[in-house]
Short mmCIF file of C-alpha atoms (C1' of nucleotides) in Angstrom, two decimals:
data_model
loop_
_atom_site.label_atom_id
_atom_site.label_comp_id
_atom_site.label_asym_id
_atom_site.label_seq_id
_atom_site.Cartn_x
_atom_site.Cartn_y
_atom_site.Cartn_z
CA MET A 274 -11.66 -18.59 -15.96
CA ASN A 275 -11.91 -15.38 -17.67
CA LYS A 276 -13.42 -13.37 -15.17
CA LYS A 277 -11.82 -10.03 -14.16
CA ILE A 278 -10.48 -9.77 -10.64
CA PRO A 279 -10.57 -6.41 -9.01
CA VAL A 280 -7.11 -5.31 -8.01
CA PRO A 281 -7.75 -5.04 -4.26
CA ALA A 282 -8.99 -8.61 -4.31
CA ILE A 283 -5.40 -9.60 -5.84
CA THR A 284 -3.65 -7.74 -3.30
CA ARG A 285 -5.77 -9.25 -0.50
CA LEU A 286 -5.28 -12.92 -1.81
CA CYS A 287 -1.37 -12.33 -1.97
CA LYS A 288 -1.92 -11.56 1.83
CA VAL A 289 -4.00 -14.46 2.26
CA TYR A 290 -1.48 -16.42 0.63
CA LYS A 291 1.40 -15.53 2.62
CA LEU A 292 -0.96 -16.00 5.93
CA LEU A 293 -1.77 -19.47 4.58
CA GLY A 294 1.85 -20.13 4.34
CA ASP A 295 2.59 -19.03 7.72
CA LEU A 296 -0.40 -20.98 9.10
CA TYR A 297 0.85 -24.21 7.00
CA LEU A 298 4.27 -24.03 8.72
CA SER A 299 2.64 -23.72 12.42
CA GLY A 300 0.80 -27.22 11.19
CA ARG A 301 -2.75 -25.76 10.79
CA LYS A 302 -4.85 -27.91 8.56
CA ARG A 303 -8.11 -25.80 8.08
CA VAL A 304 -9.32 -22.36 8.35
CA SER A 305 -12.45 -20.04 8.13
CA SER A 306 -12.91 -17.26 6.23
CA SER A 307 -13.70 -15.40 9.33
CA GLU A 308 -10.38 -16.37 10.96
CA ILE A 309 -8.44 -14.99 7.63
CA GLY A 310 -10.65 -11.98 7.77
CA GLY A 311 -9.65 -11.21 11.23
CA LEU A 312 -5.92 -11.59 11.08
CA LEU A 313 -6.09 -9.60 7.84
CA GLY A 314 -8.24 -6.69 8.77
CA SER A 315 -11.10 -7.46 6.41
CA GLY A 316 -14.45 -8.62 6.76
CA ALA A 317 -15.13 -12.55 6.31
CA HIS A 318 -17.47 -11.75 3.48
CA ASN A 319 -14.81 -10.05 1.85
CA ILE A 320 -12.45 -12.69 2.08
CA ARG A 321 -15.11 -15.41 0.81
CA LYS A 322 -15.72 -13.14 -2.26
CA ASP A 323 -11.92 -13.11 -3.16
CA ILE A 324 -11.54 -16.60 -2.97
CA ASN A 325 -14.37 -16.87 -5.04
CA TYR A 326 -12.87 -14.73 -7.72
CA ILE A 327 -10.52 -17.68 -8.42
CA GLY A 328 -13.50 -19.94 -7.68
CA GLU A 329 -14.72 -23.27 -8.06
CA ILE A 330 -12.46 -24.67 -5.61
CA GLY A 331 -14.50 -27.64 -3.96
CA ASN A 332 -14.19 -26.46 -0.42
CA THR A 333 -17.62 -26.03 1.31
CA GLY A 334 -19.03 -26.86 4.60
CA SER A 335 -16.53 -26.19 7.09
CA GLY A 336 -13.47 -23.92 6.53
CA TYR A 337 -10.64 -24.09 3.84
CA GLY A 338 -8.02 -26.71 3.88
CA VAL A 339 -4.99 -24.45 4.41
CA SER A 340 -2.63 -26.28 2.02
CA VAL A 341 -5.42 -27.16 -0.57
CA LEU A 342 -6.27 -23.04 -0.72
CA LYS A 343 -2.72 -22.10 -0.49
CA GLU A 344 -1.82 -24.28 -3.68
CA HIS A 345 -5.10 -22.98 -5.34
CA ILE A 346 -4.19 -19.31 -4.86
CA CYS A 347 -0.61 -20.10 -6.04
CA ARG A 348 -1.80 -21.75 -9.19
CA GLU A 349 -4.55 -19.07 -10.17
CA LEU A 350 -2.37 -16.23 -9.56
CA ASN A 351 0.79 -17.91 -11.01
CA LEU A 352 2.85 -17.43 -7.69
CA LYS A 353 4.56 -20.51 -8.22
CA LYS A 354 7.13 -19.43 -10.84
CA PRO A 355 10.46 -18.40 -8.85
CA ARG A 356 12.00 -15.08 -9.54
CA ASN A 357 15.55 -13.58 -9.49
CA VAL A 358 16.07 -10.40 -7.49
CA CYS A 359 18.90 -7.91 -7.24
CA VAL A 360 19.51 -5.10 -5.03
CA ALA A 361 20.72 -1.78 -6.35
CA GLY A 362 22.51 0.59 -3.98
CA LEU A 363 24.41 -1.35 -1.28
CA GLY A 364 24.25 1.06 1.52
CA ARG A 365 22.88 0.35 4.84
CA ILE A 366 19.36 -0.63 3.96
CA GLY A 367 20.41 -2.33 0.50
CA SER A 368 23.14 -4.35 2.07
CA ALA A 369 20.54 -5.25 4.87
CA VAL A 370 18.48 -6.53 2.25
CA LEU A 371 21.04 -8.36 0.58
CA GLU A 372 21.61 -10.47 3.59
CA TYR A 373 18.31 -11.38 4.43
CA LYS A 374 17.93 -14.93 4.32
CA GLY A 375 14.27 -15.57 4.07
CA PHE A 376 13.77 -14.95 0.48
CA LYS A 377 15.00 -18.09 -1.04
CA LYS A 378 12.38 -20.70 0.61
CA LYS A 379 9.65 -18.18 -0.48
CA GLY A 380 11.07 -18.55 -4.21
CA TYR A 381 12.92 -15.44 -4.54
CA SER A 382 16.57 -15.52 -5.23
CA ILE A 383 18.69 -12.87 -4.71
CA VAL A 384 21.33 -12.99 -7.34
CA ALA A 385 23.39 -9.86 -7.59
CA GLY A 386 24.00 -6.56 -5.90
CA PHE A 387 25.07 -3.27 -7.58
CA ASP A 388 26.85 -0.33 -6.30
CA SER A 389 28.52 2.75 -8.10
CA ASP A 390 31.21 2.75 -5.39
CA VAL A 391 33.87 0.42 -6.27
CA ASN A 392 35.46 0.77 -2.80
CA ARG A 393 32.56 -0.55 -1.09
CA LEU A 394 32.00 -3.35 -3.86
CA ASP A 395 35.67 -4.45 -2.62
CA THR A 396 35.07 -4.36 0.87
CA ILE A 397 31.55 -5.82 1.17
CA ARG A 398 31.42 -9.39 2.56
CA THR A 399 28.45 -11.19 1.01
CA SER A 400 27.51 -14.37 -0.46
CA VAL A 401 26.00 -12.69 -3.22
CA GLN A 402 27.80 -11.70 -6.52
CA VAL A 403 28.22 -7.91 -6.60
CA PHE A 404 28.76 -5.67 -9.68
CA PRO A 405 29.70 -2.07 -10.38
CA ALA A 406 26.44 0.08 -11.53
CA HIS A 407 27.72 0.27 -15.08
CA GLU A 408 27.23 -3.50 -15.50
CA ILE A 409 23.39 -3.43 -14.26
CA THR A 410 21.59 -3.51 -17.68
CA ASP A 411 24.04 -6.46 -19.02
CA VAL A 412 23.93 -8.55 -15.64
CA VAL A 413 20.23 -7.97 -15.10
CA ARG A 414 19.57 -9.27 -18.63
CA ASN A 415 22.19 -12.16 -18.63
CA LYS A 416 20.75 -13.42 -15.13
CA LYS A 417 17.23 -12.82 -16.06
CA ILE A 418 16.56 -10.74 -13.13
CA GLU A 419 12.71 -9.57 -12.79
CA LEU A 420 12.59 -7.95 -9.30
CA ALA A 421 14.74 -5.24 -8.09
CA VAL A 422 15.17 -3.37 -4.74
CA LEU A 423 16.30 -0.01 -5.39
CA ALA A 424 17.91 1.45 -2.27
CA VAL A 425 20.32 4.00 -3.78
CA PRO A 426 20.37 7.85 -3.12
CA ALA A 427 17.52 9.78 -4.25
CA GLU A 428 19.25 11.55 -6.82
CA ALA A 429 20.30 8.56 -8.49
CA ALA A 430 17.14 6.71 -8.56
CA ASN A 431 15.73 7.28 -11.77
CA ASP A 432 18.91 7.04 -13.50
CA ILE A 433 19.48 3.60 -11.85
CA ALA A 434 15.73 2.49 -12.01
CA GLN A 435 15.84 3.07 -15.99
CA ARG A 436 18.75 0.79 -16.16
CA LEU A 437 17.17 -2.00 -14.27
CA ILE A 438 14.22 -1.64 -16.57
CA ASN A 439 16.34 -1.71 -19.84
CA GLY A 440 17.85 -4.98 -18.69
CA GLY A 441 14.23 -6.44 -18.21
CA VAL A 442 13.21 -5.90 -14.58
CA LYS A 443 9.60 -5.67 -14.35
CA GLY A 444 9.08 -4.92 -10.70
CA ILE A 445 10.81 -2.54 -8.35
CA VAL A 446 10.71 -2.01 -4.82
CA ASN A 447 11.60 1.55 -4.25
CA PHE A 448 13.00 2.46 -0.85
CA THR A 449 13.91 5.90 -2.33
CA PRO A 450 12.19 8.90 -1.64
CA ALA A 451 12.17 9.70 -5.34
CA ILE A 452 9.32 9.02 -7.72
CA ILE A 453 10.37 6.81 -10.33
CA ILE A 454 9.19 7.90 -13.70
CA LYS A 455 7.95 4.92 -15.52
CA LYS A 456 8.09 5.07 -19.34
CA ARG A 457 6.59 1.65 -20.04
CA ASP A 458 3.65 0.54 -18.23
CA ASN A 459 4.44 -3.06 -17.98
CA VAL A 460 6.76 -2.15 -15.08
CA HIS A 461 5.46 -2.18 -11.73
CA ILE A 462 6.63 -0.27 -8.70
CA ILE A 463 5.73 -0.32 -5.23
CA ASN A 464 6.91 2.77 -3.17
CA MET A 465 8.54 2.33 0.51
CA ASP A 466 9.37 5.78 1.48
CA LEU A 467 9.10 5.95 5.20
CA VAL A 468 8.56 9.74 5.17
CA THR A 469 5.50 9.13 3.10
CA GLU A 470 4.48 6.23 5.33
CA PHE A 471 4.76 8.29 8.24
CA THR A 472 2.80 11.24 6.74
CA LEU A 473 0.00 8.60 6.05
CA LEU A 474 -0.05 7.30 9.40
CA SER A 475 -0.21 11.03 10.82
CA ALA A 476 -3.18 11.67 8.45
CA ARG A 477 -4.90 8.77 9.87
CA ILE A 478 -4.17 9.51 13.64
CA SER A 479 -5.18 13.05 13.23
CA ILE A 480 -8.46 11.69 11.40
CA ASP A 481 -9.37 9.57 14.62
CA GLU A 482 -8.24 11.93 16.92
CA SER A 483 -10.57 14.59 15.83
CA GLY A 484 -13.63 12.53 15.19
CA ASN A 485 -15.95 15.48 14.51
CA TRP A 486 -13.90 16.55 11.35
CA CYS A 487 -14.43 13.75 9.10
CA GLY A 488 -15.63 10.48 9.38
CA VAL A 489 -13.38 8.20 7.63
CA LEU A 490 -11.46 5.02 8.78
CA MET B 260 -15.66 21.01 6.17
CA ASN B 261 -17.56 17.90 7.43
CA LYS B 262 -17.44 16.16 4.26
CA LYS B 263 -16.35 12.28 4.22
CA ILE B 264 -12.93 12.01 2.30
CA PRO B 265 -12.57 8.54 0.68
CA VAL B 266 -9.53 6.94 2.04
CA PRO B 267 -7.91 6.22 -1.34
CA ALA B 268 -8.27 10.10 -1.74
CA ILE B 269 -6.37 10.73 1.46
CA THR B 270 -3.52 8.16 0.55
CA ARG B 271 -3.17 9.84 -2.68
CA LEU B 272 -3.23 13.55 -0.90
CA CYS B 273 -0.51 12.23 1.28
CA LYS B 274 1.45 11.38 -1.82
CA VAL B 275 0.66 14.77 -3.56
CA TYR B 276 1.81 16.64 -0.44
CA LYS B 277 5.23 14.82 -0.59
CA LEU B 278 5.47 15.59 -4.21
CA LEU B 279 4.85 19.28 -3.76
CA GLY B 280 7.54 19.25 -0.97
CA ASP B 281 9.86 18.26 -3.75
CA LEU B 282 8.76 20.26 -6.33
CA TYR B 283 8.92 23.44 -3.77
CA LEU B 284 12.65 22.59 -3.04
CA SER B 285 13.44 22.56 -6.65
CA GLY B 286 12.23 26.05 -6.81
CA ARG B 287 8.79 25.23 -9.07
CA LYS B 288 6.06 27.84 -8.52
CA ARG B 289 2.95 26.14 -10.07
CA VAL B 290 1.90 22.72 -11.01
CA SER B 291 -1.00 21.64 -12.75
CA SER B 292 -3.48 18.60 -12.11
CA SER B 293 -2.35 16.70 -14.97
CA GLU B 294 1.39 17.19 -14.20
CA ILE B 295 0.60 15.76 -10.68
CA GLY B 296 -1.36 12.82 -12.11
CA GLY B 297 1.44 11.89 -14.45
CA LEU B 298 4.02 11.79 -11.83
CA LEU B 299 1.92 9.91 -9.44
CA GLY B 300 0.26 7.56 -11.88
CA SER B 301 -3.20 8.68 -11.55
CA GLY B 302 -5.64 10.57 -14.01
CA ALA B 303 -5.68 14.36 -13.87
CA HIS B 304 -9.38 14.23 -13.12
CA ASN B 305 -8.89 12.11 -10.10
CA ILE B 306 -6.31 14.40 -8.74
CA ARG B 307 -8.41 17.69 -9.04
CA LYS B 308 -11.66 15.89 -7.37
CA ASP B 309 -9.13 14.65 -4.50
CA ILE B 310 -8.08 18.26 -4.02
CA ASN B 311 -11.53 19.40 -4.10
CA TYR B 312 -12.41 17.21 -1.27
CA ILE B 313 -10.38 19.53 1.23
CA GLY B 314 -11.89 22.19 -1.15
CA GLU B 315 -12.38 25.70 -1.69
CA ILE B 316 -8.90 26.64 -2.29
CA GLY B 317 -9.26 29.79 -4.64
CA ASN B 318 -6.76 28.49 -7.03
CA THR B 319 -8.57 28.75 -10.37
CA GLY B 320 -7.61 29.35 -13.93
CA SER B 321 -4.06 28.00 -14.44
CA GLY B 322 -2.57 25.32 -12.26
CA TYR B 323 -2.05 25.39 -8.35
CA GLY B 324 0.53 27.30 -6.64
CA VAL B 325 2.95 24.79 -5.34
CA SER B 326 3.40 26.13 -1.68
CA VAL B 327 -0.28 27.27 -1.46
CA LEU B 328 -1.46 23.79 -2.18
CA LYS B 329 1.18 22.23 0.01
CA GLU B 330 0.18 24.38 2.93
CA HIS B 331 -3.50 23.81 2.29
CA ILE B 332 -3.10 19.80 2.24
CA CYS B 333 -0.79 20.06 5.19
CA ARG B 334 -3.58 22.15 7.14
CA GLU B 335 -6.74 20.07 6.12
CA LEU B 336 -4.99 16.74 6.76
CA ASN B 337 -3.40 18.13 10.07
CA LEU B 338 -0.18 17.15 8.77
CA LYS B 339 1.74 20.05 10.45
CA LYS B 340 2.02 18.37 13.73
CA PRO B 341 5.36 17.12 14.51
CA ARG B 342 5.39 13.54 15.66
CA ASN B 343 8.12 11.43 17.79
CA VAL B 344 9.38 8.30 16.32
CA CYS B 345 11.01 5.34 17.90
CA VAL B 346 12.77 2.09 16.22
CA ALA B 347 12.17 -1.13 17.95
CA GLY B 348 14.73 -3.80 16.99
CA LEU B 349 18.22 -2.40 16.09
CA GLY B 350 19.60 -4.89 13.65
CA ARG B 351 20.43 -3.99 10.14
CA ILE B 352 17.25 -2.71 9.18
CA GLY B 353 16.32 -0.81 12.45
CA SER B 354 19.62 0.80 12.84
CA ALA B 355 19.63 1.79 9.09
CA VAL B 356 16.50 3.51 9.98
CA LEU B 357 17.73 5.04 13.24
CA GLU B 358 20.67 6.39 11.21
CA TYR B 359 18.71 7.82 8.64
CA LYS B 360 19.06 11.76 8.78
CA GLY B 361 15.99 12.63 6.42
CA PHE B 362 13.19 12.51 8.59
CA LYS B 363 13.85 15.40 10.87
CA LYS B 364 12.99 18.22 8.50
CA LYS B 365 10.08 16.36 7.51
CA GLY B 366 8.67 16.81 11.10
CA TYR B 367 9.54 13.36 12.36
CA SER B 368 11.97 13.02 15.20
CA ILE B 369 13.56 9.89 16.11
CA VAL B 370 13.84 10.08 19.72
CA ALA B 371 14.44 6.52 20.82
CA GLY B 372 15.76 3.01 19.81
CA PHE B 373 15.06 -0.39 21.89
CA ASP B 374 16.67 -3.75 21.41
CA SER B 375 16.55 -6.62 23.97
CA ASP B 376 20.05 -7.30 23.27
CA VAL B 377 22.09 -5.37 25.98
CA ASN B 378 25.34 -6.06 24.14
CA ARG B 379 23.91 -4.54 21.08
CA LEU B 380 22.91 -1.62 23.10
CA ASP B 381 26.28 -1.21 24.45
CA THR B 382 28.25 -1.36 21.48
CA ILE B 383 25.81 0.62 19.11
CA ARG B 384 27.10 4.13 17.98
CA THR B 385 24.42 6.54 17.25
CA SER B 386 23.35 9.84 18.35
CA VAL B 387 19.70 8.52 19.15
CA GLN B 388 19.24 7.34 22.77
CA VAL B 389 18.68 3.63 23.13
CA PHE B 390 16.92 1.68 25.57
CA PRO B 391 16.45 -2.13 26.65
CA ALA B 392 13.29 -3.72 25.39
CA HIS B 393 11.53 -3.93 28.87
CA GLU B 394 11.60 -0.26 29.15
CA ILE B 395 9.49 0.43 25.76
CA THR B 396 5.99 0.99 27.59
CA ASP B 397 7.68 3.61 29.80
CA VAL B 398 9.85 5.42 27.34
CA VAL B 399 7.03 5.55 24.82
CA ARG B 400 4.84 7.02 27.24
CA ASN B 401 7.35 9.46 28.66
CA LYS B 402 8.84 10.82 25.42
CA LYS B 403 5.21 10.94 23.95
CA ILE B 404 6.08 8.64 20.91
CA GLU B 405 3.46 8.27 18.47
CA LEU B 406 5.19 6.26 15.67
CA ALA B 407 6.99 3.30 15.70
CA VAL B 408 9.31 1.39 13.31
CA LEU B 409 9.14 -2.33 13.95
CA ALA B 410 12.06 -4.24 12.98
CA VAL B 411 12.65 -7.04 15.45
CA PRO B 412 12.63 -10.66 14.67
CA ALA B 413 9.42 -12.05 13.35
CA GLU B 414 8.57 -14.16 16.72
CA ALA B 415 8.83 -11.03 18.73
CA ALA B 416 7.02 -8.82 16.71
CA ASN B 417 3.57 -9.04 18.23
CA ASP B 418 4.88 -8.84 21.91
CA ILE B 419 6.98 -5.90 21.15
CA ALA B 420 4.04 -4.21 19.15
CA GLN B 421 1.72 -4.63 22.10
CA ARG B 422 4.16 -3.00 24.16
CA LEU B 423 4.57 -0.24 21.90
CA ILE B 424 0.88 0.11 21.81
CA ASN B 425 0.47 -0.10 25.60
CA GLY B 426 2.86 2.95 25.85
CA GLY B 427 0.51 4.99 23.38
CA VAL B 428 2.12 4.45 19.88
CA LYS B 429 -0.65 5.05 17.36
CA GLY B 430 1.19 4.22 14.08
CA ILE B 431 3.58 1.41 13.26
CA VAL B 432 5.42 0.63 10.08
CA ASN B 433 5.90 -3.09 10.31
CA PHE B 434 9.15 -4.44 8.65
CA THR B 435 8.38 -7.92 9.88
CA PRO B 436 6.94 -10.67 8.02
CA ALA B 437 4.56 -11.11 11.31
CA ILE B 438 0.83 -10.03 11.12
CA ILE B 439 0.34 -7.82 13.97
CA ILE B 440 -2.63 -8.67 15.76
CA LYS B 441 -4.32 -5.30 16.73
CA LYS B 442 -6.82 -5.10 20.23
CA ARG B 443 -7.62 -1.61 19.55
CA ASP B 444 -8.69 -0.02 16.44
CA ASN B 445 -7.18 3.47 16.60
CA VAL B 446 -3.83 1.87 15.71
CA HIS B 447 -2.76 2.09 12.35
CA ILE B 448 -0.17 -0.46 11.12
CA ILE B 449 1.47 -0.67 7.63
CA ASN B 450 3.14 -3.59 6.56
CA MET B 451 6.31 -3.56 4.65
CA ASP B 452 7.28 -7.25 4.31
CA LEU B 453 9.49 -7.49 1.23
CA VAL B 454 8.38 -11.36 0.87
CA THR B 455 4.83 -10.09 0.49
CA GLU B 456 5.64 -7.19 -1.74
CA PHE B 457 7.53 -9.58 -4.19
CA THR B 458 4.70 -11.71 -4.42
CA LEU B 459 2.38 -8.85 -5.03
CA LEU B 460 4.84 -7.82 -7.96
CA SER B 461 4.85 -11.25 -9.28
CA ALA B 462 0.96 -11.49 -9.43
CA ARG B 463 1.12 -8.23 -11.27
CA ILE B 464 3.77 -9.36 -13.47
CA SER B 465 1.85 -12.61 -14.32
CA ILE B 466 -1.26 -10.79 -15.24
CA ASP B 467 0.29 -8.90 -17.76
CA GLU B 468 2.55 -11.50 -19.21
CA SER B 469 -0.56 -13.75 -20.03
CA GLY B 470 -2.89 -11.06 -21.11
CA ASN B 471 -5.44 -13.62 -22.15
CA TRP B 472 -5.72 -14.81 -18.56
CA CYS B 473 -7.55 -11.89 -16.91
CA GLY B 474 -7.80 -8.24 -17.97
CA VAL B 475 -6.87 -6.33 -14.88
CA LEU B 476 -4.06 -3.69 -14.50
"C1'" DA C 140 -24.16 -24.40 14.92
"C1'" DC C 141 -21.17 -23.07 11.93
"C1'" DC C 142 -19.31 -22.81 7.40
"C1'" DT C 143 -19.04 -21.57 2.33
"C1'" DG C 144 -20.99 -19.87 -2.49
"C1'" DT C 145 -23.35 -16.50 -4.90
"C1'" DG C 146 -26.78 -13.41 -6.57
"C1'" DA C 147 -28.59 -9.02 -5.56
"C1'" DA C 148 -28.38 -4.44 -3.02
"C1'" DT C 149 -25.55 -1.01 -1.34
"C1'" DA C 150 -21.86 1.76 -0.90
"C1'" DG C 151 -17.83 3.71 -2.61
"C1'" DT C 152 -14.95 5.72 -6.26
"C1'" DT C 153 -13.56 7.31 -10.63
"C1'" DT C 154 -14.49 9.10 -14.94
"C1'" DC C 155 -17.16 12.51 -17.59
"C1'" DA C 156 -18.85 16.90 -19.10
"C1'" DC C 157 -19.20 21.50 -19.15
"C1'" DA C 158 -19.43 26.00 -16.76
"C1'" DG C 159 -16.43 29.63 -15.34
"C1'" DC C 160 -11.97 31.74 -14.68
"C1'" DT C 161 -6.95 33.43 -16.22
"C1'" DA D 274 -5.88 27.40 -25.02
"C1'" DG D 275 -5.49 25.64 -21.03
"C1'" DC D 276 -6.57 25.16 -16.58
"C1'" DT D 277 -9.95 24.49 -12.37
"C1'" DG D 278 -14.42 23.14 -9.67
"C1'" DT D 279 -18.25 20.24 -9.50
"C1'" DG D 280 -22.68 17.82 -10.01
"C1'" DA D 281 -24.04 13.78 -12.52
"C1'" DA D 282 -23.04 9.28 -14.54
"C1'" DA D 283 -20.67 4.87 -15.00
"C1'" DC D 284 -18.18 2.09 -13.04
"C1'" DT D 285 -16.16 -0.86 -9.21
"C1'" DA D 286 -16.17 -3.15 -4.75
"C1'" DT D 287 -18.04 -4.28 -0.69
"C1'" DT D 288 -21.70 -6.00 2.22
"C1'" DC D 289 -26.00 -8.44 2.76
"C1'" DA D 290 -28.95 -12.33 2.78
"C1'" DC D 291 -29.81 -16.69 2.34
"C1'" DA D 292 -29.53 -21.20 -0.03
"C1'" DG D 293 -27.15 -25.50 0.58
"C1'" DG D 294 -23.41 -28.32 2.64
"C1'" DT D 295 -21.09 -30.71 7.05
#
DNA sequence: ACCTGTGAATAGTTTCACAGCT
DNA sequence: AGCTGTGAAACTATTCACAGGT
């Protein structure tokens, strides 16, 4: 199993994995590539090929077994490993994430919150332990935190991100409009800046409004 | 100007556009393709080609003029048009978005909030007008809302999304873990499910932890 | 009849290389 | 010296087509 899997294929497989989880909970036993493709907005061919990359699963004939395929993706993509998560910046978005209960059963435990405002740390009511910002690196290291949600003010984003990374964080979901400059490249950053996303949507809308301008999806 | 621009190029250009806005505010006058590439994590070649797709801007020699390039991308990608935005679901995330002040100056006006809980509508304190969920379609139509942030409970996601679309929304940022089934395809959906993003990060981390397994970025 | 698996063909994207400008 | 612009080459990903199974 030393084949290279294309990055977009991995991305799609993660989505397939999540979808299979939903289907599993709803009691479905089998699912076809065309159905997956329909729900995810890709072609059935494409999905079949993606599954094929992590290959040789004995499912032939009529569709895939939901839980078999789910476990198979999980195993091949190494998704089984539970990860510890922290939230940096406990403003409105940060504390909303901190309180969200849906992570645990997917294998992600929120084990710490950070904020530089000590008042806020005192008044916050949450079941998650919270710490002042200057303890970030230590706490991240001690608690073996691998993923972080960054929801601090834009000005502080790079400073805080660096402390998270110094502590050993390997993946950051960045809600900040700031661009995180990564000094190492074994750190992965996913940007979730709403303004940028709105811009992207705008561009796509403009494109299919003026069909004569350029013919992209 | 009838050339097809690759979708990934458009995506990058939107990011470049945003970056140029930041640079502009910080007083920078000129920037080179290699600098942009460095900040955005793509190669300089790539950025140059992307800019070239919307082409024939007279910038040659030494770098691009920040504001010239910004305006050029804006014009070519039709980003100038201001858009009205609404937020559906005023829980913690929804109300956090509703209150965020950074959209207006980028051309996005939040003009409505929706929630099915009438109590919540009564108690919420915000400068944005809020409406009960059954008025979604009408309000969206009347206020000419084109973009929506979806932050309702997962069970309600598809129902609410459909009402938004029926009113004329063309782009949705979906904070829900639910998959939005789109019946028309001139509607664009960006998914921002944290669990899925964590999964993606996990996969990427696993990949570069076991370098011997498969050699993808 | 409808499904998966998979090599081959096609389409799409990125990288290269170098001409031309400042 | 360092930059952009751009055609061509290299590479990557998607789609097709059909064999084989249920």
